Amino acid sequence: MTYCIAIALKEGLVLTSDSRTNAGIDQVSTYSKMARFETAPDRKIIVLSAGNLATSQAVIEQLKRDIIEQNRVNLNTSNYLSDAADYIGDVLSTRIRRHSEDQKSNFAPESTLLMAGQISGQAPQAFLIYPQGNHITTSTETPYLQIGESKYGKPVLDRFVKMDTSLADAATCALISMDSTMKSNVSVGPPIEVLIYTKDSLRFDQHYRFNEDNAFLQNLRHEWSNKLYQAFTEMPRIPEHFSTL
Amino acid sequence: MTYCIAIALKEGLVLTSDSRTNAGIDQVSTYSKMARFETAPDRKIIVLSAGNLATSQAVIEQLKRDIIEQNRVNLNTSNYLSDAADYIGDVLSTRIRRHSEDQKSNFAPESTLLMAGQISGQAPQAFLIYPQGNHITTSTETPYLQIGESKYGKPVLDRFVKMDTSLADAATCALISMDSTMKSNVSVGPPIEVLIYTKDSLRFDQHYRFNEDNAFLQNLRHEWSNKLYQAFTEMPRIPEHFSTL
């Protein structure tokens, strides 16, 4: 399984991903799910992936080759990020269709992607690209997108991430969301990658990779657990006289 | 959708359920999902249901009739709760099979049940009964079971519910778990029912039903939100010098 988050805020972008992949519980490996594209000076693009690893790798490979071979459509030729999302969606759905034809009973070639970034002069944006190739973006009310094992970590994002949340706060929230997910699903695991992109910087200068034994990550998980427990002990209990029987 | 929790602790049982049912988003109704069986003096049994409402109602109806008609096997004849779980599983899977044969493309007759209670002289127990009729119970490490929309509210149960948690604490935790779920999925909603059963009491004397505008429930949701936010603001932020780029 996988868990990736893309948050698009007024100040910029926060991307987070875990690194655990599995083909059955007896075949677990570590792969980065965060691909950075820094080829043209006027844009920065990141792609996060969940689902079939072969499909994800094939898509990333194709995106890179289209740039190197200067094909007619590639990540550097798109005038808007939504055009880039269309293009990535085409690459993704074409690759999935190729394997859908000889599909065996339990074989699932689907991948889902998050694409985020900025083209100079435009706002930073994030997109969720479905296996069918279509995509959605964030809204003022819901400034984040998730792929993979998304439910365990959603409540904390709903509570704390608004459009005007700072990048540092959003990064902490994303790590807490990842922590909740790792606690409930062993197939999501470290290293955890975090990329913070400041609007209009056109630089990827804040990229973090936290291993399981990283002191900061361990402290954050420990602190959150303690603070939640403290909060829980202070919560009201149901008064017995409320009983409806 | 639905969300139900059954917690089996040293001190007794805590059962929680929402009351929203929907057959498509344009057909939303309110039904209790908590059925109490108090027919024999030596036992107390509660059944919670998620899934197809027609199936759930048919199963509850059959369980009641088997008692009234004093059929050879009913909830009062089981010597152990696990026998009762077998019997309920048979009723459930038989009902589902009846409708599986004339199954249309999108029709899903499956229901999943939680059964909990105590037979005098034995420990209180909880079971999750699958549509196939088989069942699992709790363990020392995982003293709770969930059915329906279970993921949003799981992290908080994992953090706070242990075998020796008090019934009052477990009830508060279950309400917080329900709150997290209601915030993330509109198809789970009030009234929220909570039943607290004290071991060896053989009485259902703590049953609570919280409507949306109930002051206690509103205060609890508000307090939890505030405390979480406070905890979040006190969490460490990623130091910039950690960057791996």
PDB file of C-alpha atoms in Angstrom, chain B:
ATOM      1  CA  MET B   1     -23.122   4.015   5.217  1.00  0.00           C
ATOM      2  CA  THR B   2     -22.855   3.079   8.864  1.00  0.00           C
ATOM      3  CA  TYR B   3     -20.316   3.032  11.645  1.00  0.00           C
ATOM      4  CA  CYS B   4     -20.577   0.701  14.654  1.00  0.00           C
ATOM      5  CA  ILE B   5     -18.018  -0.198  17.334  1.00  0.00           C
ATOM      6  CA  ALA B   6     -18.049  -3.005  19.910  1.00  0.00           C
ATOM      7  CA  ILE B   7     -15.461  -2.807  22.694  1.00  0.00           C
ATOM      8  CA  ALA B   8     -14.943  -5.751  25.091  1.00  0.00           C
ATOM      9  CA  LEU B   9     -12.993  -4.818  28.230  1.00  0.00           C
ATOM     10  CA  LYS B  10     -12.226  -6.297  31.635  1.00  0.00           C
ATOM     11  CA  GLU B  11     -15.002  -4.174  33.134  1.00  0.00           C
ATOM     12  CA  GLY B  12     -17.618  -4.969  30.496  1.00  0.00           C
ATOM     13  CA  LEU B  13     -18.808  -3.811  27.068  1.00  0.00           C
ATOM     14  CA  VAL B  14     -19.228  -0.527  25.208  1.00  0.00           C
ATOM     15  CA  LEU B  15     -21.351  -0.532  22.034  1.00  0.00           C
ATOM     16  CA  THR B  16     -21.736   2.478  19.754  1.00  0.00           C
ATOM     17  CA  SER B  17     -23.649   3.025  16.519  1.00  0.00           C
ATOM     18  CA  ASP B  18     -24.754   5.853  14.265  1.00  0.00           C
ATOM     19  CA  SER B  19     -28.272   5.982  12.792  1.00  0.00           C
ATOM     20  CA  ARG B  20     -27.928   7.086   9.188  1.00  0.00           C
ATOM     21  CA  THR B  21     -28.862   4.778   6.331  1.00  0.00           C
ATOM     22  CA  ASN B  22     -28.805   5.556   2.659  1.00  0.00           C
ATOM     23  CA  ALA B  23     -29.803   3.862  -0.545  1.00  0.00           C
ATOM     24  CA  GLY B  24     -27.986   6.324  -2.774  1.00  0.00           C
ATOM     25  CA  ILE B  25     -27.292   9.860  -1.592  1.00  0.00           C
ATOM     26  CA  ASP B  26     -30.839  10.967  -2.444  1.00  0.00           C
ATOM     27  CA  GLN B  27     -32.446   8.454  -0.097  1.00  0.00           C
ATOM     28  CA  VAL B  28     -31.185   9.024   3.404  1.00  0.00           C
ATOM     29  CA  SER B  29     -33.101   7.856   6.470  1.00  0.00           C
ATOM     30  CA  THR B  30     -32.681   7.364  10.192  1.00  0.00           C
ATOM     31  CA  TYR B  31     -32.727   3.851  11.656  1.00  0.00           C
ATOM     32  CA  SER B  32     -31.362   2.517  14.898  1.00  0.00           C
ATOM     33  CA  LYS B  33     -28.691  -0.087  14.200  1.00  0.00           C
ATOM     34  CA  MET B  34     -28.606  -1.401  17.750  1.00  0.00           C
ATOM     35  CA  ALA B  35     -30.967  -4.274  18.655  1.00  0.00           C
ATOM     36  CA  ARG B  36     -31.162  -5.438  22.275  1.00  0.00           C
ATOM     37  CA  PHE B  37     -32.252  -8.939  23.282  1.00  0.00           C
ATOM     38  CA  GLU B  38     -33.252  -9.224  26.922  1.00  0.00           C
ATOM     39  CA  THR B  39     -35.463 -12.275  26.801  1.00  0.00           C
ATOM     40  CA  ALA B  40     -33.798 -14.758  29.180  1.00  0.00           C
ATOM     41  CA  PRO B  41     -32.726 -13.738  32.706  1.00  0.00           C
ATOM     42  CA  ASP B  42     -29.291 -15.406  32.381  1.00  0.00           C
ATOM     43  CA  ARG B  43     -28.099 -13.418  29.361  1.00  0.00           C
ATOM     44  CA  LYS B  44     -27.963 -10.091  27.607  1.00  0.00           C
ATOM     45  CA  ILE B  45     -27.263  -9.882  23.855  1.00  0.00           C
ATOM     46  CA  ILE B  46     -26.894  -6.867  21.543  1.00  0.00           C
ATOM     47  CA  VAL B  47     -26.667  -6.979  17.752  1.00  0.00           C
ATOM     48  CA  LEU B  48     -25.332  -4.056  15.664  1.00  0.00           C
ATOM     49  CA  SER B  49     -25.652  -4.070  11.882  1.00  0.00           C
ATOM     50  CA  ALA B  50     -24.027  -2.489   8.827  1.00  0.00           C
ATOM     51  CA  GLY B  51     -24.752  -3.031   5.154  1.00  0.00           C
ATOM     52  CA  ASN B  52     -28.015  -3.852   3.401  1.00  0.00           C
ATOM     53  CA  LEU B  53     -30.851  -2.638   5.643  1.00  0.00           C
ATOM     54  CA  ALA B  54     -33.368  -5.194   4.340  1.00  0.00           C
ATOM     55  CA  THR B  55     -30.983  -8.018   5.195  1.00  0.00           C
ATOM     56  CA  SER B  56     -30.224  -6.569   8.643  1.00  0.00           C
ATOM     57  CA  GLN B  57     -33.927  -6.143   9.441  1.00  0.00           C
ATOM     58  CA  ALA B  58     -34.746  -9.646   8.201  1.00  0.00           C
ATOM     59  CA  VAL B  59     -32.045 -11.155  10.415  1.00  0.00           C
ATOM     60  CA  ILE B  60     -33.173  -9.254  13.530  1.00  0.00           C
ATOM     61  CA  GLU B  61     -36.791 -10.239  12.819  1.00  0.00           C
ATOM     62  CA  GLN B  62     -35.814 -13.899  12.488  1.00  0.00           C
ATOM     63  CA  LEU B  63     -33.809 -13.835  15.738  1.00  0.00           C
ATOM     64  CA  LYS B  64     -36.861 -12.418  17.539  1.00  0.00           C
ATOM     65  CA  ARG B  65     -39.277 -14.927  16.001  1.00  0.00           C
ATOM     66  CA  ASP B  66     -37.057 -17.904  16.805  1.00  0.00           C
ATOM     67  CA  ILE B  67     -37.271 -16.868  20.465  1.00  0.00           C
ATOM     68  CA  ILE B  68     -41.036 -16.235  20.428  1.00  0.00           C
ATOM     69  CA  GLU B  69     -41.734 -19.505  18.629  1.00  0.00           C
ATOM     70  CA  GLN B  70     -39.232 -21.302  20.896  1.00  0.00           C
ATOM     71  CA  ASN B  71     -37.539 -22.844  17.884  1.00  0.00           C
ATOM     72  CA  ARG B  72     -34.975 -25.544  18.505  1.00  0.00           C
ATOM     73  CA  VAL B  73     -32.082 -23.075  18.130  1.00  0.00           C
ATOM     74  CA  ASN B  74     -32.485 -19.478  19.277  1.00  0.00           C
ATOM     75  CA  LEU B  75     -30.572 -16.850  21.261  1.00  0.00           C
ATOM     76  CA  ASN B  76     -31.865 -18.344  24.534  1.00  0.00           C
ATOM     77  CA  THR B  77     -30.751 -21.917  23.804  1.00  0.00           C
ATOM     78  CA  SER B  78     -27.074 -21.184  23.103  1.00  0.00           C
ATOM     79  CA  ASN B  79     -24.801 -22.330  25.912  1.00  0.00           C
ATOM     80  CA  TYR B  80     -22.006 -20.038  24.785  1.00  0.00           C
ATOM     81  CA  LEU B  81     -21.933 -16.684  23.015  1.00  0.00           C
ATOM     82  CA  SER B  82     -19.825 -18.221  20.239  1.00  0.00           C
ATOM     83  CA  ASP B  83     -22.699 -20.684  19.612  1.00  0.00           C
ATOM     84  CA  ALA B  84     -25.038 -17.720  19.368  1.00  0.00           C
ATOM     85  CA  ALA B  85     -22.609 -16.156  16.880  1.00  0.00           C
ATOM     86  CA  ASP B  86     -22.695 -19.385  14.807  1.00  0.00           C
ATOM     87  CA  TYR B  87     -26.480 -19.332  14.831  1.00  0.00           C
ATOM     88  CA  ILE B  88     -26.696 -15.646  13.862  1.00  0.00           C
ATOM     89  CA  GLY B  89     -24.107 -16.287  11.140  1.00  0.00           C
ATOM     90  CA  ASP B  90     -26.306 -19.065   9.725  1.00  0.00           C
ATOM     91  CA  VAL B  91     -29.380 -16.830   9.697  1.00  0.00           C
ATOM     92  CA  LEU B  92     -27.385 -14.036   8.071  1.00  0.00           C
ATOM     93  CA  SER B  93     -25.688 -16.068   5.339  1.00  0.00           C
ATOM     94  CA  THR B  94     -28.910 -17.924   4.494  1.00  0.00           C
ATOM     95  CA  ARG B  95     -30.764 -14.637   4.042  1.00  0.00           C
ATOM     96  CA  ILE B  96     -27.965 -13.218   1.862  1.00  0.00           C
ATOM     97  CA  ARG B  97     -27.818 -16.351  -0.323  1.00  0.00           C
ATOM     98  CA  ARG B  98     -31.544 -16.091  -0.995  1.00  0.00           C
ATOM     99  CA  HIS B  99     -30.990 -12.729  -2.668  1.00  0.00           C
ATOM    100  CA  SER B 100     -27.629 -13.484  -4.234  1.00  0.00           C
ATOM    101  CA  GLU B 101     -29.216 -15.811  -6.767  1.00  0.00           C
ATOM    102  CA  ASP B 102     -31.348 -13.166  -8.445  1.00  0.00           C
ATOM    103  CA  GLN B 103     -28.586 -10.628  -8.076  1.00  0.00           C
ATOM    104  CA  LYS B 104     -28.594  -7.638 -10.427  1.00  0.00           C
ATOM    105  CA  SER B 105     -25.370  -5.866 -11.349  1.00  0.00           C
ATOM    106  CA  ASN B 106     -25.246  -3.290  -8.556  1.00  0.00           C
ATOM    107  CA  PHE B 107     -27.358  -5.045  -5.945  1.00  0.00           C
ATOM    108  CA  ALA B 108     -25.481  -6.003  -2.783  1.00  0.00           C
ATOM    109  CA  PRO B 109     -27.512  -7.946  -0.209  1.00  0.00           C
ATOM    110  CA  GLU B 110     -24.556  -8.298   2.215  1.00  0.00           C
ATOM    111  CA  SER B 111     -24.720  -7.176   5.819  1.00  0.00           C
ATOM    112  CA  THR B 112     -22.070  -7.445   8.492  1.00  0.00           C
ATOM    113  CA  LEU B 113     -22.985  -7.716  12.172  1.00  0.00           C
ATOM    114  CA  LEU B 114     -21.475  -7.107  15.567  1.00  0.00           C
ATOM    115  CA  MET B 115     -22.868  -9.263  18.369  1.00  0.00           C
ATOM    116  CA  ALA B 116     -21.915  -8.649  21.987  1.00  0.00           C
ATOM    117  CA  GLY B 117     -23.215  -9.605  25.396  1.00  0.00           C
ATOM    118  CA  GLN B 118     -22.809 -11.918  28.331  1.00  0.00           C
ATOM    119  CA  ILE B 119     -24.171 -15.277  29.414  1.00  0.00           C
ATOM    120  CA  SER B 120     -24.200 -15.611  33.203  1.00  0.00           C
ATOM    121  CA  GLY B 121     -21.031 -17.242  34.565  1.00  0.00           C
ATOM    122  CA  GLN B 122     -19.033 -16.467  31.410  1.00  0.00           C
ATOM    123  CA  ALA B 123     -17.016 -13.432  30.349  1.00  0.00           C
ATOM    124  CA  PRO B 124     -18.647 -10.649  28.307  1.00  0.00           C
ATOM    125  CA  GLN B 125     -17.630 -11.035  24.652  1.00  0.00           C
ATOM    126  CA  ALA B 126     -17.982  -9.355  21.287  1.00  0.00           C
ATOM    127  CA  PHE B 127     -18.038 -10.935  17.815  1.00  0.00           C
ATOM    128  CA  LEU B 128     -17.860  -9.614  14.273  1.00  0.00           C
ATOM    129  CA  ILE B 129     -20.063 -11.809  12.038  1.00  0.00           C
ATOM    130  CA  TYR B 130     -19.220 -11.755   8.322  1.00  0.00           C
ATOM    131  CA  PRO B 131     -21.777 -12.058   5.488  1.00  0.00           C
ATOM    132  CA  GLN B 132     -20.436 -15.598   4.929  1.00  0.00           C
ATOM    133  CA  GLY B 133     -21.574 -16.513   8.444  1.00  0.00           C
ATOM    134  CA  ASN B 134     -18.170 -16.992  10.077  1.00  0.00           C
ATOM    135  CA  HIS B 135     -16.988 -14.725  12.861  1.00  0.00           C
ATOM    136  CA  ILE B 136     -14.051 -13.329  14.817  1.00  0.00           C
ATOM    137  CA  THR B 137     -13.818 -12.063  18.373  1.00  0.00           C
ATOM    138  CA  THR B 138     -11.602  -9.495  20.113  1.00  0.00           C
ATOM    139  CA  SER B 139      -8.126 -10.097  21.533  1.00  0.00           C
ATOM    140  CA  THR B 140      -6.145  -8.669  24.443  1.00  0.00           C
ATOM    141  CA  GLU B 141      -4.189  -6.516  21.984  1.00  0.00           C
ATOM    142  CA  THR B 142      -7.228  -5.444  19.958  1.00  0.00           C
ATOM    143  CA  PRO B 143     -10.181  -5.298  22.351  1.00  0.00           C
ATOM    144  CA  TYR B 144     -12.538  -3.725  19.810  1.00  0.00           C
ATOM    145  CA  LEU B 145     -14.345  -4.576  16.561  1.00  0.00           C
ATOM    146  CA  GLN B 146     -15.720  -2.206  13.932  1.00  0.00           C
ATOM    147  CA  ILE B 147     -18.164  -2.531  11.034  1.00  0.00           C
ATOM    148  CA  GLY B 148     -19.084  -0.083   8.279  1.00  0.00           C
ATOM    149  CA  GLU B 149     -17.008   3.045   7.707  1.00  0.00           C
ATOM    150  CA  SER B 150     -14.245   1.966  10.046  1.00  0.00           C
ATOM    151  CA  LYS B 151     -11.017   3.629   8.922  1.00  0.00           C
ATOM    152  CA  TYR B 152     -11.478   7.293   9.847  1.00  0.00           C
ATOM    153  CA  GLY B 153     -12.172   6.415  13.469  1.00  0.00           C
ATOM    154  CA  LYS B 154      -9.627   3.611  13.913  1.00  0.00           C
ATOM    155  CA  PRO B 155      -6.483   5.594  14.902  1.00  0.00           C
ATOM    156  CA  VAL B 156      -8.102   6.986  18.053  1.00  0.00           C
ATOM    157  CA  LEU B 157      -9.258   3.496  19.142  1.00  0.00           C
ATOM    158  CA  ASP B 158      -5.759   2.109  18.520  1.00  0.00           C
ATOM    159  CA  ARG B 159      -4.299   4.843  20.709  1.00  0.00           C
ATOM    160  CA  PHE B 160      -6.605   4.773  23.729  1.00  0.00           C
ATOM    161  CA  VAL B 161      -8.500   1.498  24.098  1.00  0.00           C
ATOM    162  CA  LYS B 162      -6.737  -1.229  26.052  1.00  0.00           C
ATOM    163  CA  MET B 163      -8.190  -4.196  27.972  1.00  0.00           C
ATOM    164  CA  ASP B 164      -8.060  -2.325  31.282  1.00  0.00           C
ATOM    165  CA  THR B 165      -9.518   0.953  29.998  1.00  0.00           C
ATOM    166  CA  SER B 166     -12.535   1.945  32.094  1.00  0.00           C
ATOM    167  CA  LEU B 167     -16.009   1.749  30.534  1.00  0.00           C
ATOM    168  CA  ALA B 168     -16.449   5.532  30.896  1.00  0.00           C
ATOM    169  CA  ASP B 169     -13.131   6.206  29.128  1.00  0.00           C
ATOM    170  CA  ALA B 170     -13.935   3.705  26.377  1.00  0.00           C
ATOM    171  CA  ALA B 171     -17.334   5.350  25.817  1.00  0.00           C
ATOM    172  CA  THR B 172     -15.691   8.757  25.417  1.00  0.00           C
ATOM    173  CA  CYS B 173     -13.136   7.250  23.031  1.00  0.00           C
ATOM    174  CA  ALA B 174     -15.916   5.624  20.992  1.00  0.00           C
ATOM    175  CA  LEU B 175     -17.694   8.986  20.716  1.00  0.00           C
ATOM    176  CA  ILE B 176     -14.466  10.655  19.550  1.00  0.00           C
ATOM    177  CA  SER B 177     -13.995   7.873  17.004  1.00  0.00           C
ATOM    178  CA  MET B 178     -17.573   8.481  15.828  1.00  0.00           C
ATOM    179  CA  ASP B 179     -16.898  12.237  15.650  1.00  0.00           C
ATOM    180  CA  SER B 180     -13.828  11.752  13.422  1.00  0.00           C
ATOM    181  CA  THR B 181     -15.900   9.520  11.145  1.00  0.00           C
ATOM    182  CA  MET B 182     -18.835  11.944  10.933  1.00  0.00           C
ATOM    183  CA  LYS B 183     -16.453  14.780  10.049  1.00  0.00           C
ATOM    184  CA  SER B 184     -15.031  12.822   7.098  1.00  0.00           C
ATOM    185  CA  ASN B 185     -18.100  10.928   5.834  1.00  0.00           C
ATOM    186  CA  VAL B 186     -21.503  12.634   5.659  1.00  0.00           C
ATOM    187  CA  SER B 187     -23.238   9.265   5.292  1.00  0.00           C
ATOM    188  CA  VAL B 188     -22.479   8.539   8.971  1.00  0.00           C
ATOM    189  CA  GLY B 189     -24.645  10.660  11.256  1.00  0.00           C
ATOM    190  CA  PRO B 190     -26.637  11.104  14.470  1.00  0.00           C
ATOM    191  CA  PRO B 191     -28.509  10.084  16.523  1.00  0.00           C
ATOM    192  CA  ILE B 192     -25.530   8.308  18.096  1.00  0.00           C
ATOM    193  CA  GLU B 193     -26.392   5.411  20.395  1.00  0.00           C
ATOM    194  CA  VAL B 194     -24.083   4.258  23.169  1.00  0.00           C
ATOM    195  CA  LEU B 195     -24.719   1.251  25.378  1.00  0.00           C
ATOM    196  CA  ILE B 196     -22.457   0.626  28.360  1.00  0.00           C
ATOM    197  CA  TYR B 197     -22.760  -2.831  29.892  1.00  0.00           C
ATOM    198  CA  THR B 198     -21.099  -3.529  33.256  1.00  0.00           C
ATOM    199  CA  LYS B 199     -19.741  -7.085  33.584  1.00  0.00           C
ATOM    200  CA  ASP B 200     -22.002  -9.471  35.548  1.00  0.00           C
ATOM    201  CA  SER B 201     -24.754  -6.847  35.951  1.00  0.00           C
ATOM    202  CA  LEU B 202     -26.992  -8.639  33.425  1.00  0.00           C
ATOM    203  CA  ARG B 203     -28.733  -5.302  33.051  1.00  0.00           C
ATOM    204  CA  PHE B 204     -28.852  -2.761  30.240  1.00  0.00           C
ATOM    205  CA  ASP B 205     -29.091   0.276  32.468  1.00  0.00           C
ATOM    206  CA  GLN B 206     -26.788   2.682  30.636  1.00  0.00           C
ATOM    207  CA  HIS B 207     -28.144   3.389  27.183  1.00  0.00           C
ATOM    208  CA  TYR B 208     -27.634   6.812  25.644  1.00  0.00           C
ATOM    209  CA  ARG B 209     -29.041   8.325  22.505  1.00  0.00           C
ATOM    210  CA  PHE B 210     -27.455  11.589  21.372  1.00  0.00           C
ATOM    211  CA  ASN B 211     -29.251  13.711  18.794  1.00  0.00           C
ATOM    212  CA  GLU B 212     -27.304  16.136  16.636  1.00  0.00           C
ATOM    213  CA  ASP B 213     -28.219  19.078  18.892  1.00  0.00           C
ATOM    214  CA  ASN B 214     -27.507  17.238  22.155  1.00  0.00           C
ATOM    215  CA  ALA B 215     -25.501  19.617  24.365  1.00  0.00           C
ATOM    216  CA  PHE B 216     -23.189  16.920  25.715  1.00  0.00           C
ATOM    217  CA  LEU B 217     -22.322  15.600  22.256  1.00  0.00           C
ATOM    218  CA  GLN B 218     -21.840  19.111  20.856  1.00  0.00           C
ATOM    219  CA  ASN B 219     -19.597  20.033  23.771  1.00  0.00           C
ATOM    220  CA  LEU B 220     -17.555  16.849  23.411  1.00  0.00           C
ATOM    221  CA  ARG B 221     -17.012  17.431  19.679  1.00  0.00           C
ATOM    222  CA  HIS B 222     -16.131  21.076  20.313  1.00  0.00           C
ATOM    223  CA  GLU B 223     -13.751  20.286  23.169  1.00  0.00           C
ATOM    224  CA  TRP B 224     -11.963  17.576  21.200  1.00  0.00           C
ATOM    225  CA  SER B 225     -11.549  19.907  18.254  1.00  0.00           C
ATOM    226  CA  ASN B 226     -10.123  22.661  20.498  1.00  0.00           C
ATOM    227  CA  LYS B 227      -7.782  20.345  22.362  1.00  0.00           C
ATOM    228  CA  LEU B 228      -6.495  18.781  19.153  1.00  0.00           C
ATOM    229  CA  TYR B 229      -5.889  22.219  17.694  1.00  0.00           C
ATOM    230  CA  GLN B 230      -4.035  23.283  20.835  1.00  0.00           C
ATOM    231  CA  ALA B 231      -1.911  20.118  20.689  1.00  0.00           C
ATOM    232  CA  PHE B 232      -1.237  20.722  16.998  1.00  0.00           C
ATOM    233  CA  THR B 233      -0.002  24.271  17.551  1.00  0.00           C
ATOM    234  CA  GLU B 234       2.478  22.958  20.146  1.00  0.00           C
ATOM    235  CA  MET B 235       3.941  20.311  17.855  1.00  0.00           C
ATOM    236  CA  PRO B 236       7.495  20.687  16.549  1.00  0.00           C
ATOM    237  CA  ARG B 237       8.043  22.022  13.002  1.00  0.00           C
ATOM    238  CA  ILE B 238      10.646  20.544  10.643  1.00  0.00           C
ATOM    239  CA  PRO B 239      13.985  22.354  11.128  1.00  0.00           C
ATOM    240  CA  GLU B 240      15.098  23.782   7.755  1.00  0.00           C
ATOM    241  CA  HIS B 241      18.671  22.548   8.132  1.00  0.00           C
ATOM    242  CA  PHE B 242      17.357  18.966   7.966  1.00  0.00           C
ATOM    243  CA  SER B 243      16.913  19.315   4.220  1.00  0.00           C
ATOM    244  CA  THR B 244      18.370  16.395   2.281  1.00  0.00           C
ATOM    245  CA  LEU B 245      18.845  18.361  -0.939  1.00  0.00           C
TER     246      LEU B 245
END
